[in-house]
mmCIF file of N, CA and C in Angstrom:
data_model
loop_
_atom_site.group_PDB
_atom_site.id
_atom_site.type_symbol
_atom_site.label_atom_id
_atom_site.label_comp_id
_atom_site.label_asym_id
_atom_site.label_seq_id
_atom_site.Cartn_x
_atom_site.Cartn_y
_atom_site.Cartn_z
ATOM 1 N N MET A 9 -65.260 137.803 28.749
ATOM 2 C CA MET A 9 -64.506 138.447 29.844
ATOM 3 C C MET A 9 -64.740 137.598 31.348
ATOM 4 N N GLU A 10 -63.933 136.997 31.728
ATOM 5 C CA GLU A 10 -64.201 136.432 33.004
ATOM 6 C C GLU A 10 -64.644 136.912 34.154
ATOM 7 N N THR A 11 -65.653 136.674 35.058
ATOM 8 C CA THR A 11 -66.292 137.390 36.049
ATOM 9 C C THR A 11 -65.371 136.836 37.329
ATOM 10 N N GLN A 12 -64.954 137.869 38.210
ATOM 11 C CA GLN A 12 -64.202 137.673 39.451
ATOM 12 C C GLN A 12 -65.246 137.679 40.479
ATOM 13 N N ALA A 13 -64.988 136.755 41.636
ATOM 14 C CA ALA A 13 -65.606 136.444 42.773
ATOM 15 C C ALA A 13 -65.435 138.072 43.485
ATOM 16 N N PRO A 14 -66.228 138.689 43.990
ATOM 17 C CA PRO A 14 -65.672 139.935 44.923
ATOM 18 C C PRO A 14 -64.591 139.541 46.168
ATOM 19 N N VAL A 15 -64.083 140.251 46.176
ATOM 20 C CA VAL A 15 -62.935 140.267 47.164
ATOM 21 C C VAL A 15 -63.377 140.788 48.764
ATOM 22 N N ASP A 16 -63.163 140.398 49.575
ATOM 23 C CA ASP A 16 -63.193 140.810 51.210
ATOM 24 C C ASP A 16 -62.165 141.808 51.175
ATOM 25 N N TYR A 17 -61.903 142.865 50.933
ATOM 26 C CA TYR A 17 -60.751 143.864 51.135
ATOM 27 C C TYR A 17 -60.283 144.159 52.568
ATOM 28 N N ARG A 18 -61.161 143.759 53.513
ATOM 29 C CA ARG A 18 -61.013 143.952 55.221
ATOM 30 C C ARG A 18 -60.196 142.629 55.238
ATOM 31 N N LYS A 19 -60.174 141.581 54.998
ATOM 32 C CA LYS A 19 -59.155 140.755 54.822
ATOM 33 C C LYS A 19 -57.764 140.732 54.535
ATOM 34 N N ILE A 20 -57.427 141.897 53.802
ATOM 35 C CA ILE A 20 -56.310 142.025 52.931
ATOM 36 C C ILE A 20 -55.822 143.530 53.446
ATOM 37 N N ILE A 21 -56.769 144.606 53.537
ATOM 38 C CA ILE A 21 -56.039 145.950 53.889
ATOM 39 C C ILE A 21 -55.967 146.075 55.412
ATOM 40 N N THR A 22 -54.912 146.254 55.796
ATOM 41 C CA THR A 22 -54.404 146.786 57.336
ATOM 42 C C THR A 22 -54.193 148.053 57.268
ATOM 43 N N ILE A 23 -54.681 148.766 58.528
ATOM 44 C CA ILE A 23 -54.009 150.408 58.512
ATOM 45 C C ILE A 23 -53.507 150.249 60.256
ATOM 46 N N GLU A 24 -52.432 150.222 60.177
ATOM 47 C CA GLU A 24 -51.333 150.283 61.538
ATOM 48 C C GLU A 24 -50.570 151.952 61.723
ATOM 49 N N PRO A 25 -51.043 152.373 62.818
ATOM 50 C CA PRO A 25 -50.756 154.025 62.488
ATOM 51 C C PRO A 25 -49.228 153.985 62.770
ATOM 52 N N GLY A 26 -48.312 153.054 63.141
ATOM 53 C CA GLY A 26 -47.118 153.221 63.097
ATOM 54 C C GLY A 26 -46.525 152.783 61.682
ATOM 55 N N LYS A 27 -47.174 152.483 60.742
ATOM 56 C CA LYS A 27 -46.741 152.004 59.465
ATOM 57 C C LYS A 27 -47.130 152.707 58.162
ATOM 58 N N ARG A 28 -46.253 153.330 57.551
ATOM 59 C CA ARG A 28 -46.350 154.376 56.437
ATOM 60 C C ARG A 28 -47.583 155.312 56.929
ATOM 61 N N SER A 29 -47.297 155.997 57.897
ATOM 62 C CA SER A 29 -48.035 157.042 58.517
ATOM 63 C C SER A 29 -49.554 156.582 58.558
ATOM 64 N N GLY A 30 -49.835 155.208 58.839
ATOM 65 C CA GLY A 30 -51.208 155.112 58.994
ATOM 66 C C GLY A 30 -52.012 155.009 57.785
ATOM 67 N N LYS A 31 -51.375 154.824 56.706
ATOM 68 C CA LYS A 31 -51.984 154.899 55.534
ATOM 69 C C LYS A 31 -52.657 153.115 55.146
ATOM 70 N N PRO A 32 -53.580 152.928 54.430
ATOM 71 C CA PRO A 32 -53.966 151.594 54.295
ATOM 72 C C PRO A 32 -52.938 150.652 53.593
ATOM 73 N N CYS A 33 -52.577 149.680 53.868
ATOM 74 C CA CYS A 33 -51.471 148.575 53.450
ATOM 75 C C CYS A 33 -51.952 147.658 53.030
ATOM 76 N N ILE A 34 -51.419 146.816 52.187
ATOM 77 C CA ILE A 34 -51.749 145.487 51.416
ATOM 78 C C ILE A 34 -51.273 144.470 52.686
ATOM 79 N N ARG A 35 -52.008 143.723 53.230
ATOM 80 C CA ARG A 35 -51.296 142.561 54.364
ATOM 81 C C ARG A 35 -50.267 142.874 55.341
ATOM 82 N N GLY A 36 -50.129 144.060 55.770
ATOM 83 C CA GLY A 36 -49.340 144.237 56.950
ATOM 84 C C GLY A 36 -47.757 144.608 56.130
ATOM 85 N N LEU A 37 -47.951 144.941 54.555
ATOM 86 C CA LEU A 37 -46.547 145.121 54.015
ATOM 87 C C LEU A 37 -46.341 146.887 54.285
ATOM 88 N N ARG A 38 -45.431 146.839 53.447
ATOM 89 C CA ARG A 38 -45.493 148.507 53.360
ATOM 90 C C ARG A 38 -45.842 148.998 52.325
ATOM 91 N N ILE A 39 -46.248 148.492 51.346
ATOM 92 C CA ILE A 39 -46.833 148.514 50.298
ATOM 93 C C ILE A 39 -48.526 149.527 50.647
ATOM 94 N N THR A 40 -48.703 150.594 50.330
ATOM 95 C CA THR A 40 -49.872 150.864 50.309
ATOM 96 C C THR A 40 -50.793 151.059 48.844
ATOM 97 N N VAL A 41 -51.964 150.997 49.637
ATOM 98 C CA VAL A 41 -53.217 151.158 48.636
ATOM 99 C C VAL A 41 -52.812 152.137 47.610
ATOM 100 N N TYR A 42 -52.276 153.313 48.130
ATOM 101 C CA TYR A 42 -51.901 154.464 47.184
ATOM 102 C C TYR A 42 -50.921 154.056 46.132
ATOM 103 N N ASP A 43 -49.925 153.303 46.566
ATOM 104 C CA ASP A 43 -49.084 152.779 46.068
ATOM 105 C C ASP A 43 -49.390 152.127 44.639
ATOM 106 N N ILE A 44 -50.248 151.363 44.783
ATOM 107 C CA ILE A 44 -51.022 150.415 43.973
ATOM 108 C C ILE A 44 -51.671 151.374 42.759
ATOM 109 N N PHE A 45 -52.548 152.669 43.453
ATOM 110 C CA PHE A 45 -53.159 153.354 42.245
ATOM 111 C C PHE A 45 -51.959 153.868 41.736
ATOM 112 N N GLY A 46 -50.949 154.300 42.446
ATOM 113 C CA GLY A 46 -50.105 155.160 41.740
ATOM 114 C C GLY A 46 -49.573 154.199 40.127
ATOM 115 N N TRP A 47 -49.086 152.968 40.323
ATOM 116 C CA TRP A 47 -48.514 152.044 39.218
ATOM 117 C C TRP A 47 -49.824 151.987 38.388
ATOM 118 N N LEU A 48 -50.811 151.285 38.824
ATOM 119 C CA LEU A 48 -51.968 151.587 37.685
ATOM 120 C C LEU A 48 -52.018 152.611 36.951
ATOM 121 N N ALA A 49 -52.169 153.723 37.673
ATOM 122 C CA ALA A 49 -52.542 154.924 36.771
ATOM 123 C C ALA A 49 -50.952 155.483 35.698
ATOM 124 N N SER A 50 -49.932 155.092 36.152
ATOM 125 C CA SER A 50 -49.186 155.161 35.560
ATOM 126 C C SER A 50 -48.809 154.197 34.168
ATOM 127 N N GLY A 51 -49.983 153.177 34.170
ATOM 128 C CA GLY A 51 -49.810 152.088 32.862
ATOM 129 C C GLY A 51 -49.448 151.040 33.200
ATOM 130 N N MET A 52 -49.314 150.449 34.305
ATOM 131 C CA MET A 52 -48.691 149.274 34.684
ATOM 132 C C MET A 52 -49.889 148.466 34.722
ATOM 133 N N SER A 53 -49.903 147.019 34.262
ATOM 134 C CA SER A 53 -50.800 145.873 34.333
ATOM 135 C C SER A 53 -50.555 145.352 35.667
ATOM 136 N N GLU A 54 -51.620 144.327 36.054
ATOM 137 C CA GLU A 54 -51.279 144.081 37.338
ATOM 138 C C GLU A 54 -50.205 143.018 37.060
ATOM 139 N N ASP A 55 -50.007 142.139 36.231
ATOM 140 C CA ASP A 55 -48.999 141.184 36.195
ATOM 141 C C ASP A 55 -47.524 141.916 35.790
ATOM 142 N N GLU A 56 -47.187 143.402 35.810
ATOM 143 C CA GLU A 56 -46.234 144.190 36.044
ATOM 144 C C GLU A 56 -45.454 144.459 37.177
ATOM 145 N N ILE A 57 -46.589 144.877 38.081
ATOM 146 C CA ILE A 57 -46.943 145.436 39.040
ATOM 147 C C ILE A 57 -46.255 144.104 40.283
ATOM 148 N N ILE A 58 -46.998 142.816 39.829
ATOM 149 C CA ILE A 58 -46.642 141.513 40.502
ATOM 150 C C ILE A 58 -45.044 141.023 40.146
ATOM 151 N N ASP A 59 -44.748 141.669 38.807
ATOM 152 C CA ASP A 59 -43.420 140.896 38.252
ATOM 153 C C ASP A 59 -42.397 141.878 39.252
ATOM 154 N N ASP A 60 -42.816 143.187 39.631
ATOM 155 C CA ASP A 60 -41.964 144.235 40.153
ATOM 156 C C ASP A 60 -41.946 143.802 41.662
ATOM 157 N N PHE A 61 -43.222 143.605 42.005
ATOM 158 C CA PHE A 61 -43.251 143.461 43.561
ATOM 159 C C PHE A 61 -43.778 141.836 43.704
ATOM 160 N N PRO A 62 -43.124 140.807 43.810
ATOM 161 C CA PRO A 62 -43.640 139.574 43.811
ATOM 162 C C PRO A 62 -44.330 139.113 45.072
ATOM 163 N N GLU A 63 -44.310 139.952 46.114
ATOM 164 C CA GLU A 63 -45.063 139.437 47.177
ATOM 165 C C GLU A 63 -46.352 139.941 47.161
ATOM 166 N N LEU A 64 -46.705 140.492 46.158
ATOM 167 C CA LEU A 64 -48.134 141.206 45.939
ATOM 168 C C LEU A 64 -49.060 139.949 44.924
ATOM 169 N N THR A 65 -49.852 139.900 45.216
ATOM 170 C CA THR A 65 -51.042 138.966 44.186
ATOM 171 C C THR A 65 -52.169 139.803 43.645
ATOM 172 N N LYS A 66 -52.901 139.195 42.649
ATOM 173 C CA LYS A 66 -53.967 140.054 42.055
ATOM 174 C C LYS A 66 -54.884 140.072 42.796
ATOM 175 N N GLN A 67 -55.432 139.406 43.894
ATOM 176 C CA GLN A 67 -55.910 139.444 45.073
ATOM 177 C C GLN A 67 -55.921 140.563 45.544
ATOM 178 N N ASP A 68 -54.682 140.919 45.889
ATOM 179 C CA ASP A 68 -54.488 142.323 46.959
ATOM 180 C C ASP A 68 -54.646 143.496 46.246
ATOM 181 N N ILE A 69 -54.257 143.220 44.551
ATOM 182 C CA ILE A 69 -54.460 144.616 43.734
ATOM 183 C C ILE A 69 -56.147 144.983 43.671
ATOM 184 N N ARG A 70 -56.986 143.603 43.766
ATOM 185 C CA ARG A 70 -58.557 143.887 43.334
ATOM 186 C C ARG A 70 -58.824 144.488 44.844
ATOM 187 N N ALA A 71 -58.295 144.010 45.767
ATOM 188 C CA ALA A 71 -58.558 144.447 47.483
ATOM 189 C C ALA A 71 -58.379 146.150 47.473
ATOM 190 N N ALA A 72 -57.466 146.483 46.742
ATOM 191 C CA ALA A 72 -56.910 147.856 46.889
ATOM 192 C C ALA A 72 -58.186 148.707 45.990
ATOM 193 N N LEU A 73 -58.444 148.109 44.932
ATOM 194 C CA LEU A 73 -59.595 148.900 44.171
ATOM 195 C C LEU A 73 -60.893 148.718 45.068
ATOM 196 N N ALA A 74 -61.123 147.587 45.723
ATOM 197 C CA ALA A 74 -62.417 147.682 46.429
ATOM 198 C C ALA A 74 -62.551 148.435 47.337
ATOM 199 N N PHE A 75 -61.361 148.581 48.008
ATOM 200 C CA PHE A 75 -61.149 149.729 49.584
ATOM 201 C C PHE A 75 -61.548 150.868 49.017
ATOM 202 N N ALA A 76 -61.029 151.090 47.975
ATOM 203 C CA ALA A 76 -61.345 152.424 47.441
ATOM 204 C C ALA A 76 -62.590 152.699 46.926
ATOM 205 N N ALA A 77 -63.171 151.551 46.276
ATOM 206 C CA ALA A 77 -64.921 151.609 45.986
ATOM 207 C C ALA A 77 -65.482 152.124 47.351
ATOM 208 N N ASP A 78 -65.272 151.376 47.972
ATOM 209 C CA ASP A 78 -66.129 151.434 49.410
ATOM 210 C C ASP A 78 -65.884 152.805 50.118
ATOM 211 N N GLN A 79 -64.628 153.213 50.338
ATOM 212 C CA GLN A 79 -64.336 154.596 50.813
ATOM 213 C C GLN A 79 -65.046 155.402 50.129
ATOM 214 N N ASN A 80 -65.247 155.352 48.500
ATOM 215 C CA ASN A 80 -65.794 156.560 47.891
ATOM 216 C C ASN A 80 -67.086 156.568 48.271
ATOM 217 N N GLY A 81 -67.770 155.306 48.173
ATOM 218 C CA GLY A 81 -69.254 155.321 48.636
ATOM 219 C C GLY A 81 -69.527 155.644 49.999
ATOM 220 N N ARG A 82 -68.807 155.194 50.987
ATOM 221 C CA ARG A 82 -68.777 156.036 52.305
ATOM 222 C C ARG A 82 -68.926 157.563 51.840
ATOM 223 N N LEU A 83 -68.081 158.209 51.588
ATOM 224 C CA LEU A 83 -68.059 159.502 51.251
ATOM 225 C C LEU A 83 -69.192 159.980 50.537
ATOM 226 N N LEU A 84 -69.596 159.325 49.858
ATOM 227 C CA LEU A 84 -71.026 160.041 48.797
ATOM 228 C C LEU A 84 -71.836 159.887 49.596
ATOM 229 N N ARG A 85 -72.239 158.939 50.281
ATOM 230 C CA ARG A 85 -73.235 158.437 51.596
ATOM 231 C C ARG A 85 -73.210 159.512 52.341
ATOM 232 N N ALA A 86 -72.107 160.076 53.139
ATOM 233 C CA ALA A 86 -72.092 161.184 54.187
ATOM 234 C C ALA A 86 -72.186 162.071 53.559
ATOM 235 N N SER A 87 -71.915 162.799 52.422
ATOM 236 C CA SER A 87 -72.268 163.901 51.896
ATOM 237 C C SER A 87 -73.528 164.212 51.327
ATOM 238 N N ALA A 88 -74.200 163.162 51.218
ATOM 239 C CA ALA A 88 -75.852 163.660 50.692
ATOM 240 C C ALA A 88 -76.518 163.769 51.955
#
């Protein structure tokens, strides 16, 4: 399995109060991190997501996952 370099999600994930109710979005698009999670959870592959939404890249999808991992880590540290 090929190892991927870590993605700096801070360069990809944007949060704008007036867009999608301030939810974290991909590169200012109206596609949220949560949209990507929903598609992955429904069984879509990265390639299927990109086929349906060609404005996305695999790096965008990985950035969404990195964002979630970082947020979860922050929540765990805050609750300890």
